[in-house]
Amino acid sequence: ALKDNTVIVVLGASGDLAKKKTYPALFGLYRMGFLPRDVHIVGYARTKMDDAEYHKRITSYIKIADDDEDGKAKLEEFKKFTFYISGGYEDGPSFENLNRFIEGIESKYQSKERNRLFYLALPPSVFIPVAQHLKEQCYSKDGKNRIIVEKPFGKDLESCRELLSSLKQHWSEDETFRIDHYLGKEMVKNILVLRFANVAFGAAWDKNSISNVQITFKEPFGTEGRGGYFDEFGIIRDILQNHLLQVLSVLTMERPVSFSAEDIRDEKVKVLRAIPPIERNDTLLGQYVAANGKPGYLDDDTVPPNSVCPTYAATTLWIHNPRWEGVPFILKAGKALNEAKVEVRIQFKDVTQGIFKDISRNELVIRIQPSEAVYLKINAKTPGLNTRAIPTEMDLTYKRRFTEIKIPEAYEALILDALRGDHSNFVRDDELDVAWKIFTPILHWIDGKNGPAPKPVPYPYGSRGPKELDSFINKYGYKRTVAEYTWPIMNVS
Ligand code: BG6
């Protein structure tokens, strides 16, 4: 682990990601006492600004209640070891300057050990020159060096391979931490425990019991302002190929020999390799249009007119191994929908009929956000002088069950893992390679690379998504719960 004598360098310190995620997470870790003793944080970006302006920026997303005196004091302390230095991303002298600045900090350390953690909150266009300069000009010779990189890791299989091999010229796999922040979310980490620490779940975790699985991401806002970036990537690269596929791999992998990073990632890669590329007819694409006073995707000034970029996608994946053969895994994600929700929904098969008719299927739902929960839809006897079965649920809602616990932010968990040198929740190079293999053919089709690009179907801003969604899901055997369960309220007076 990087304990004492550590400098954390945030590159792209004036950008959105740093402001919204990286710095709040660093502060959160500091507040909880998880940053190394004597840590220093150096922000680096092209924008010229003084420390005061920099502090204002990086604290703009850190929320501290008015009466939280401890929080305010901690924030003042945090600012004292947080500095800024500006420079270019592609020239050696700027990085020499950065290195001198870091050395200035390190010269005050008691021992000779000097550890450096570089966090690249940068657009992909400068990943490679920055990684190279950091290695050439800013690499510590007396301690550990680590580099954290963020998606996008390329746009398809070929560009991903190019990016990986360029980064590898300078940084070893062991030093590299590729973030997929969904792997830092509490309920995603929980999947391994739910599956492998419970005989009751583990025993039903296969094609014999499970009919279909949906992994769903819904956001209630559009691309607002990020249209330029988004249009180049689309919802599949933004959400499905990384976040949802990662969830799928932990949900379906075999039991790892241990919780070590390589054992876990070996199993993830193995299951991903059993998934063939997605077929066009297993795909539903949508794009939101103006509704209820909200603008459509094409109304965004940063989006090219007539863009056919999907802002909604549902794709069905199949796993060809003995556990999962024939079970459809539907990954679906959309912007500008009716709610914010991310969940895994496992629908079990029909119970043997005969004594029951029209009875609901069991569903195990893992709600990743908001309000973390695991609940199992079950059938029970209608209470009272009645023998009919009704659907109800066993509900583990975290807020109710674990009242004293604050669930950490994904970025807090991941930065701490990187400081500790634990790769379990970071994406290994071969995982990325196989993830791109699954998605590259449909992405090229959508990009219009080998023929006319498909036109996404329109859906209104704020709706559930394309109206074709229900029949798309039904096609894979999903059955809606027969009757919505309501608690029978008696007239007791
Ligand atoms: C990012 C995507 O990776 O994840 C964004 O680029 C998306 O488009 C975000 O909004 C969602 O993350 P979270 O943690 O808010 O679910």
Coordinates of C-alpha atoms and ligand atoms in Angstrom, one line a residue:
A1 CA 0.0 0.0 0.0
L2 CA 1.0 3.6 -0.5
K3 CA 1.2 4.7 3.1
D4 CA 3.5 7.6 4.0
N5 CA 5.2 10.0 1.6
T6 CA 2.6 9.9 -1.1
V7 CA 1.8 12.6 -3.6
I8 CA -1.4 12.3 -5.6
V9 CA -1.4 14.1 -8.9
V10 CA -4.7 14.8 -10.5
L11 CA -4.3 15.6 -14.2
G12 CA -7.2 17.4 -15.8
A13 CA -7.8 19.1 -12.5
S14 CA -9.9 21.8 -13.9
G15 CA -12.3 19.5 -15.7
D16 CA -15.7 18.2 -14.9
L17 CA -14.8 14.7 -13.7
A18 CA -12.2 16.1 -11.3
K19 CA -14.6 18.6 -9.9
K20 CA -17.6 16.3 -9.6
K21 CA -16.0 13.0 -8.6
T22 CA -12.2 13.0 -8.0
Y23 CA -11.9 15.8 -5.5
P24 CA -15.1 15.1 -3.5
A25 CA -13.8 11.5 -3.2
L26 CA -10.4 12.6 -2.1
F27 CA -11.9 14.8 0.5
G28 CA -14.3 12.1 1.6
L29 CA -11.3 9.7 2.1
Y30 CA -9.4 12.4 4.0
R31 CA -12.4 13.0 6.3
M32 CA -12.8 9.4 7.0
G33 CA -9.1 9.1 7.8
F34 CA -8.1 7.0 4.8
L35 CA -5.6 9.1 3.0
P36 CA -1.9 8.3 3.7
R37 CA -0.3 10.4 6.4
D38 CA 1.4 13.5 5.0
V39 CA -0.3 13.1 1.7
H40 CA -0.1 16.0 -0.8
I41 CA -2.4 16.5 -3.7
V42 CA -1.3 18.4 -6.8
G43 CA -3.8 19.4 -9.5
Y44 CA -2.5 19.9 -13.0
A45 CA -4.2 21.2 -16.1
R46 CA -3.8 23.7 -18.9
T47 CA -6.0 26.5 -17.4
K48 CA -4.0 29.2 -15.6
M49 CA -5.4 29.9 -12.2
D50 CA -4.2 30.7 -8.7
D51 CA -4.6 28.5 -5.6
A52 CA -7.7 30.4 -4.5
E53 CA -9.5 29.9 -7.8
Y54 CA -8.4 26.3 -7.8
H55 CA -9.7 25.6 -4.3
K56 CA -13.0 27.2 -5.2
R57 CA -13.4 24.9 -8.2
I58 CA -12.5 21.7 -6.6
T59 CA -14.6 22.3 -3.5
S60 CA -17.7 23.4 -5.5
Y61 CA -19.2 19.9 -5.3
I62 CA -18.2 19.1 -1.8
K63 CA -21.3 19.5 0.4
I64 CA -20.9 20.4 4.0
A65 CA -23.9 21.3 6.1
D66 CA -24.0 24.8 7.7
D67 CA -23.8 23.4 11.2
D68 CA -21.1 20.8 10.4
E69 CA -18.1 22.6 12.1
D70 CA -15.9 19.5 11.9
G71 CA -16.6 19.2 8.2
K72 CA -15.6 22.9 7.6
A73 CA -12.4 22.5 9.6
K74 CA -11.5 19.4 7.7
L75 CA -12.0 21.1 4.4
E76 CA -9.7 23.9 5.5
E77 CA -7.1 21.4 6.4
F78 CA -7.6 19.6 3.0
K79 CA -7.0 22.8 1.1
K80 CA -3.6 23.2 2.9
F81 CA -2.1 20.2 1.3
T82 CA -3.8 20.7 -2.1
F83 CA -1.9 22.7 -4.7
Y84 CA -2.3 23.6 -8.4
I85 CA 0.2 23.9 -11.2
S86 CA -0.6 24.6 -14.8
G87 CA 1.0 23.2 -17.9
G88 CA 0.5 21.6 -21.2
Y89 CA -0.2 17.9 -21.9
E90 CA 2.1 17.4 -24.7
D91 CA 5.4 19.1 -23.9
G92 CA 8.3 17.8 -21.9
P93 CA 9.2 21.1 -20.1
S94 CA 5.8 21.4 -18.6
F95 CA 6.2 18.0 -17.0
E96 CA 9.7 18.8 -15.9
N97 CA 8.2 21.7 -14.1
L98 CA 5.6 19.5 -12.5
N99 CA 8.3 17.1 -11.4
R100 CA 10.3 19.9 -9.8
F101 CA 7.1 20.9 -7.9
I102 CA 6.5 17.4 -6.7
E103 CA 10.2 17.1 -5.6
G104 CA 9.8 20.3 -3.7
I105 CA 7.1 18.7 -1.6
E106 CA 9.0 15.5 -1.3
S107 CA 12.2 17.2 -0.1
K108 CA 10.4 17.8 3.3
Y109 CA 9.8 14.1 3.8
Q110 CA 11.6 12.4 6.6
S111 CA 12.5 9.2 4.8
K112 CA 13.7 8.6 1.3
E113 CA 10.6 6.8 0.1
R114 CA 8.6 8.7 -2.5
N115 CA 5.3 7.3 -3.8
R116 CA 3.3 8.9 -6.6
L117 CA -0.2 8.2 -7.7
F118 CA -1.2 9.8 -11.0
Y119 CA -4.9 10.2 -11.7
L120 CA -5.8 10.9 -15.3
A121 CA -9.1 12.8 -15.4
L122 CA -8.4 13.6 -19.1
P123 CA -10.0 13.3 -22.5
P124 CA -8.7 10.3 -24.4
S125 CA -6.9 12.4 -27.0
V126 CA -4.2 13.2 -24.5
F127 CA -4.0 9.9 -22.6
I128 CA -1.0 8.7 -24.4
P129 CA 1.3 11.8 -24.4
V130 CA 0.5 12.4 -20.8
A131 CA 1.2 8.8 -19.8
Q132 CA 4.5 9.0 -21.7
H133 CA 5.6 12.3 -20.2
L134 CA 4.7 11.1 -16.7
K135 CA 6.9 8.1 -17.2
E136 CA 9.7 10.1 -18.6
Q137 CA 9.7 13.2 -16.5
C138 CA 7.7 12.4 -13.3
Y139 CA 8.4 8.8 -12.4
S140 CA 9.6 8.3 -8.9
K141 CA 12.8 6.3 -8.6
D142 CA 12.5 5.8 -4.9
G143 CA 9.1 4.3 -4.4
K144 CA 5.9 3.1 -6.0
N145 CA 4.2 4.7 -9.0
R146 CA 0.6 4.1 -10.0
I147 CA -1.6 5.5 -12.7
I148 CA -5.4 5.6 -12.7
V149 CA -7.0 5.9 -16.1
E150 CA -10.7 6.5 -17.0
K151 CA -12.8 5.4 -19.9
P152 CA -13.2 5.7 -22.9
F153 CA -10.7 3.0 -23.5
G154 CA -11.0 3.3 -27.3
K155 CA -14.0 3.1 -29.5
D156 CA -13.8 -0.4 -30.8
L157 CA -11.6 -3.5 -30.5
E158 CA -8.9 -2.1 -32.8
S159 CA -8.6 1.4 -31.2
C160 CA -8.7 -0.2 -27.7
R161 CA -5.8 -2.4 -28.6
E162 CA -3.8 0.5 -29.9
L163 CA -4.5 2.5 -26.8
L164 CA -3.6 -0.4 -24.5
S165 CA -0.4 -1.1 -26.3
S166 CA 0.7 2.5 -26.3
L167 CA 0.1 2.8 -22.5
K168 CA 1.9 -0.5 -21.9
Q169 CA 5.1 0.9 -23.4
H170 CA 5.3 3.2 -20.4
W171 CA 3.3 1.6 -17.6
S172 CA 3.1 -2.0 -16.5
E173 CA -0.2 -3.8 -15.9
D174 CA 0.7 -3.8 -12.2
E175 CA 1.0 -0.1 -12.0
T176 CA -2.2 0.6 -14.1
F177 CA -5.6 1.0 -12.6
R178 CA -8.4 1.3 -15.2
I179 CA -11.5 2.6 -13.6
D180 CA -15.0 1.4 -14.3
H181 CA -16.7 3.2 -11.5
Y182 CA -19.6 0.8 -11.4
L183 CA -17.2 -1.7 -9.9
G184 CA -16.9 0.6 -6.9
K185 CA -20.6 0.7 -6.2
E186 CA -21.6 -1.0 -3.0
M187 CA -24.3 -3.2 -4.6
V188 CA -22.1 -4.3 -7.4
K189 CA -19.5 -5.4 -4.9
N190 CA -22.2 -7.1 -3.0
I191 CA -23.1 -9.5 -5.9
L192 CA -20.1 -11.7 -5.2
V193 CA -21.1 -12.1 -1.5
L194 CA -24.8 -12.6 -2.3
R195 CA -24.0 -15.3 -4.8
F196 CA -21.2 -17.2 -3.1
A197 CA -22.0 -16.8 0.6
N198 CA -25.6 -18.0 0.3
V199 CA -26.5 -21.6 -0.6
A200 CA -30.1 -20.5 -1.1
F201 CA -29.1 -18.1 -4.0
G202 CA -26.2 -20.1 -5.3
A203 CA -28.3 -23.2 -5.8
A204 CA -30.7 -21.4 -8.1
W205 CA -28.2 -19.5 -10.1
D206 CA -28.3 -21.2 -13.5
K207 CA -30.4 -22.0 -16.6
N208 CA -32.4 -24.6 -14.7
S209 CA -34.0 -22.0 -12.4
I210 CA -33.6 -18.7 -14.2
S211 CA -35.7 -17.7 -17.2
N212 CA -34.2 -14.3 -18.1
V213 CA -32.1 -11.4 -16.6
Q214 CA -32.3 -7.7 -17.2
I215 CA -29.7 -5.2 -16.2
T216 CA -31.1 -1.8 -16.5
F217 CA -29.7 1.8 -16.3
K218 CA -32.1 4.7 -16.4
E219 CA -31.3 8.4 -16.2
P220 CA -33.9 11.1 -16.1
F221 CA -31.9 13.7 -18.0
G222 CA -30.5 14.1 -21.5
T223 CA -27.0 14.8 -22.7
E224 CA -27.4 18.5 -21.8
G225 CA -24.1 20.2 -22.6
R226 CA -22.2 16.9 -23.1
G227 CA -23.6 16.3 -26.5
G228 CA -20.3 16.8 -28.3
Y229 CA -18.7 13.9 -26.4
F230 CA -21.8 11.8 -26.3
D231 CA -22.5 11.9 -30.0
E232 CA -19.1 10.4 -30.8
F233 CA -19.7 7.5 -28.4
G234 CA -23.4 6.8 -28.0
I235 CA -25.2 5.0 -25.2
I236 CA -23.6 1.6 -25.9
R237 CA -20.1 2.8 -25.4
D238 CA -21.1 5.1 -22.6
I239 CA -22.9 2.6 -20.5
L240 CA -23.5 -0.9 -21.9
Q241 CA -20.1 -2.0 -23.1
N242 CA -18.4 -1.0 -19.8
H243 CA -20.7 -0.5 -16.8
L244 CA -23.5 -3.0 -17.5
L245 CA -21.2 -5.6 -19.0
Q246 CA -19.1 -5.4 -15.8
V247 CA -22.2 -6.1 -13.7
L248 CA -23.1 -9.0 -16.0
S249 CA -19.7 -10.6 -15.6
V250 CA -19.7 -10.6 -11.8
L251 CA -23.3 -11.8 -11.9
T252 CA -22.5 -14.8 -14.1
M253 CA -18.9 -15.8 -13.5
E254 CA -18.0 -19.0 -11.8
R255 CA -16.9 -19.0 -8.1
P256 CA -13.3 -17.7 -7.9
V257 CA -10.7 -19.7 -6.1
S258 CA -10.0 -16.7 -3.8
F259 CA -10.9 -13.0 -3.6
S260 CA -7.6 -12.1 -5.0
A261 CA -7.7 -9.7 -8.0
E262 CA -6.3 -12.1 -10.5
D263 CA -8.6 -15.0 -9.4
I264 CA -11.7 -12.8 -9.7
R265 CA -10.6 -11.3 -13.0
D266 CA -9.7 -14.7 -14.5
E267 CA -13.3 -15.8 -13.9
K268 CA -14.8 -12.7 -15.3
V269 CA -12.7 -13.0 -18.5
K270 CA -13.7 -16.7 -18.8
V271 CA -17.4 -16.0 -18.8
L272 CA -17.1 -13.0 -21.1
R273 CA -15.2 -15.2 -23.6
A274 CA -18.3 -17.5 -23.7
I275 CA -20.4 -14.6 -25.1
P276 CA -20.6 -14.2 -28.9
P277 CA -20.8 -10.8 -30.6
I278 CA -24.3 -9.3 -30.2
E279 CA -26.7 -9.9 -33.2
R280 CA -28.5 -7.0 -34.9
N281 CA -31.9 -8.6 -34.2
D282 CA -31.1 -8.7 -30.5
T283 CA -30.8 -5.0 -30.5
L284 CA -33.3 -2.1 -29.9
L285 CA -32.1 1.5 -30.4
G286 CA -33.8 4.7 -29.5
Q287 CA -33.2 8.5 -29.5
Y288 CA -35.2 10.9 -27.4
V289 CA -37.3 13.7 -28.9
A290 CA -38.7 16.8 -27.3
A291 CA -41.6 16.4 -25.0
N292 CA -43.1 18.1 -21.9
G293 CA -41.1 21.3 -22.6
K294 CA -37.9 19.4 -22.6
P295 CA -35.6 19.5 -25.6
G296 CA -34.9 16.5 -27.9
Y297 CA -31.4 15.1 -28.4
L298 CA -31.1 16.8 -31.8
D299 CA -32.1 20.2 -30.2
D300 CA -28.8 20.1 -28.3
D301 CA -26.5 22.6 -30.0
T302 CA -23.5 20.4 -29.4
V303 CA -25.1 17.5 -31.4
P304 CA -24.7 17.4 -35.2
P305 CA -28.1 17.8 -37.0
N306 CA -29.5 14.5 -38.2
S307 CA -27.4 12.5 -35.9
V308 CA -28.5 8.9 -35.6
C309 CA -26.6 8.3 -32.4
P310 CA -28.6 6.1 -30.0
T311 CA -29.4 7.6 -26.6
Y312 CA -31.3 4.4 -25.7
A313 CA -30.2 0.8 -26.3
A314 CA -31.4 -2.6 -25.3
T315 CA -29.3 -5.6 -26.3
T316 CA -29.6 -9.3 -25.5
L317 CA -26.5 -11.3 -24.8
W318 CA -26.1 -15.1 -24.6
I319 CA -23.6 -17.1 -22.7
H320 CA -22.6 -20.4 -24.2
N321 CA -21.5 -22.4 -21.2
P322 CA -23.2 -25.2 -19.3
R323 CA -24.5 -22.8 -16.6
W324 CA -26.2 -20.3 -18.8
E325 CA -26.9 -21.8 -22.2
G326 CA -30.3 -20.4 -23.4
V327 CA -30.8 -17.7 -20.8
P328 CA -31.2 -14.2 -22.3
F329 CA -29.3 -11.4 -20.6
I330 CA -30.9 -8.1 -21.6
L331 CA -28.7 -5.0 -21.0
K332 CA -30.7 -1.8 -21.4
A333 CA -29.8 1.8 -20.8
G334 CA -31.2 5.2 -21.7
K335 CA -30.9 8.9 -21.2
A336 CA -33.9 11.3 -20.7
L337 CA -36.2 8.6 -19.2
N338 CA -38.9 8.8 -16.6
E339 CA -36.7 8.0 -13.6
A340 CA -33.2 7.4 -12.2
K341 CA -32.7 3.8 -11.5
V342 CA -30.1 1.1 -11.9
E343 CA -31.0 -2.5 -11.1
V344 CA -30.5 -6.2 -11.9
R345 CA -33.7 -8.1 -12.3
I346 CA -33.4 -11.9 -12.3
Q347 CA -36.6 -13.6 -13.3
F348 CA -37.0 -17.3 -12.3
K349 CA -38.9 -19.8 -14.3
D350 CA -42.6 -20.7 -13.8
V351 CA -43.3 -23.0 -10.9
T352 CA -44.8 -26.3 -11.8
Q353 CA -48.5 -25.7 -12.6
G354 CA -51.3 -28.0 -11.5
I355 CA -52.1 -26.9 -8.0
F356 CA -51.4 -23.3 -9.1
K357 CA -52.6 -21.4 -12.1
D358 CA -51.6 -17.9 -13.2
I359 CA -49.1 -17.6 -10.4
S360 CA -46.3 -14.9 -10.5
R361 CA -42.7 -15.8 -11.1
N362 CA -40.1 -15.2 -8.5
E363 CA -37.8 -12.3 -9.1
L364 CA -34.7 -11.3 -7.4
V365 CA -34.0 -7.6 -7.7
I366 CA -30.7 -6.0 -6.8
R367 CA -31.2 -2.3 -6.8
I368 CA -27.8 -0.6 -7.3
Q369 CA -29.2 2.9 -7.1
P370 CA -30.9 5.0 -5.8
S371 CA -31.6 3.5 -2.3
E372 CA -29.6 0.3 -2.4
A373 CA -31.8 -2.8 -1.9
V374 CA -32.1 -6.5 -2.5
Y375 CA -35.6 -7.9 -2.7
L376 CA -37.1 -11.2 -3.7
K377 CA -40.6 -11.4 -5.1
I378 CA -42.2 -14.5 -3.7
N379 CA -45.7 -15.9 -3.5
A380 CA -47.4 -16.4 -0.2
K381 CA -50.8 -17.6 1.0
T382 CA -53.2 -14.7 1.2
P383 CA -53.4 -14.1 4.9
G384 CA -56.7 -15.0 6.4
L385 CA -59.4 -17.5 5.5
N386 CA -58.3 -17.8 2.0
T387 CA -56.0 -20.2 0.2
R388 CA -55.1 -18.2 -2.8
A389 CA -51.5 -17.3 -3.4
I390 CA -50.5 -13.7 -3.7
P391 CA -47.3 -12.1 -4.8
T392 CA -45.3 -10.3 -2.0
E393 CA -41.7 -9.7 -1.3
M394 CA -38.8 -10.2 1.1
D395 CA -37.2 -6.8 1.2
L396 CA -33.7 -5.9 2.3
T397 CA -33.6 -2.1 1.9
Y398 CA -30.3 -0.9 3.1
K399 CA -31.6 2.4 4.6
R400 CA -34.0 0.5 6.8
R401 CA -31.7 -2.4 7.8
F402 CA -28.4 -0.7 8.2
T403 CA -29.4 2.6 9.6
E404 CA -26.0 3.7 11.0
I405 CA -24.0 3.1 7.9
K406 CA -22.9 5.5 5.3
I407 CA -22.4 3.8 2.0
P408 CA -19.2 5.1 0.4
E409 CA -19.2 6.7 -3.0
A410 CA -17.8 4.5 -5.8
Y411 CA -14.9 6.8 -6.4
E412 CA -14.0 6.8 -2.7
A413 CA -13.9 3.0 -2.7
L414 CA -11.8 2.9 -5.9
I415 CA -9.2 5.5 -5.1
L416 CA -8.7 3.8 -1.8
D417 CA -8.2 0.4 -3.6
A418 CA -5.7 2.0 -5.9
L419 CA -3.8 3.5 -2.9
R420 CA -3.8 0.0 -1.4
G421 CA -2.7 -1.6 -4.6
D422 CA -5.8 -3.8 -4.9
H423 CA -6.8 -4.4 -8.6
S424 CA -9.9 -6.5 -7.9
N425 CA -12.3 -3.7 -8.8
F426 CA -10.3 -2.4 -11.8
V427 CA -10.5 -3.6 -15.4
R428 CA -7.7 -5.8 -16.6
D429 CA -6.4 -5.5 -20.2
D430 CA -7.8 -8.8 -21.4
E431 CA -11.3 -8.0 -20.0
L432 CA -11.4 -4.9 -22.1
D433 CA -10.3 -6.8 -25.2
V434 CA -13.1 -9.4 -24.8
A435 CA -15.7 -6.7 -23.9
W436 CA -14.9 -4.9 -27.2
K437 CA -15.2 -8.2 -29.1
I438 CA -18.7 -8.6 -28.0
F439 CA -19.8 -5.1 -28.9
T440 CA -17.6 -4.1 -31.9
P441 CA -19.7 -5.6 -34.7
I442 CA -23.0 -3.9 -33.7
L443 CA -21.1 -0.7 -33.0
H444 CA -19.7 -0.7 -36.5
W445 CA -23.2 -1.3 -37.9
I446 CA -24.6 1.6 -35.8
D447 CA -21.7 3.8 -37.0
G448 CA -22.6 3.1 -40.6
K449 CA -19.2 1.5 -41.2
N450 CA -20.5 -1.3 -43.5
G451 CA -23.7 0.0 -45.0
P452 CA -26.4 2.5 -44.0
A453 CA -26.6 3.2 -40.2
P454 CA -29.8 2.0 -38.5
K455 CA -32.2 4.7 -37.5
P456 CA -33.0 4.7 -33.8
V457 CA -36.7 4.8 -32.9
P458 CA -37.9 8.1 -31.3
Y459 CA -39.1 8.2 -27.7
P460 CA -40.4 11.2 -25.8
Y461 CA -38.1 12.8 -23.2
G462 CA -39.3 11.6 -19.8
S463 CA -40.9 8.4 -21.0
R464 CA -40.1 4.8 -20.2
G465 CA -38.2 4.5 -23.5
P466 CA -39.2 3.3 -27.0
K467 CA -42.7 1.8 -27.1
E468 CA -41.2 -1.2 -28.7
L469 CA -39.5 -2.0 -25.4
D470 CA -42.2 -4.2 -24.0
S471 CA -42.5 -6.5 -27.0
F472 CA -38.6 -6.6 -27.1
I473 CA -38.5 -7.9 -23.5
N474 CA -41.4 -10.3 -24.0
K475 CA -39.7 -11.9 -26.9
Y476 CA -37.1 -13.2 -24.4
G477 CA -39.6 -14.7 -22.2
Y478 CA -40.1 -12.0 -19.6
K479 CA -43.5 -12.2 -17.9
R480 CA -44.9 -9.4 -15.9
T481 CA -46.1 -10.1 -12.4
V482 CA -49.7 -11.3 -12.6
A483 CA -51.4 -8.9 -10.2
E484 CA -49.7 -6.0 -8.5
Y485 CA -49.6 -6.9 -4.8
T486 CA -51.4 -4.5 -2.5
W487 CA -51.8 -4.9 1.2
P488 CA -55.4 -5.8 1.9
I489 CA -56.5 -3.0 4.1
M490 CA -59.3 -4.1 6.4
N491 CA -61.9 -1.7 7.8
V492 CA -60.9 -2.1 11.4
S493 CA -62.5 0.5 13.6
Ligands
BG6_1 C1 -20.7 7.7 -16.8 C2 -21.3 8.1 -18.1 O1 -19.7 6.7 -17.1 O2 -21.6 7.2 -16.0 C3 -22.4 9.1 -17.9 O3 -20.3 8.7 -19.0 C4 -23.4 8.6 -16.8 O4 -23.1 9.4 -19.1 C5 -22.6 8.1 -15.6 O5 -24.2 9.7 -16.5 C6 -23.6 7.5 -14.6 O6 -22.9 7.2 -13.4 P1 -23.7 7.1 -12.0 O7 -22.7 6.8 -11.0 O8 -24.3 8.5 -11.8 O9 -24.7 6.1 -12.2

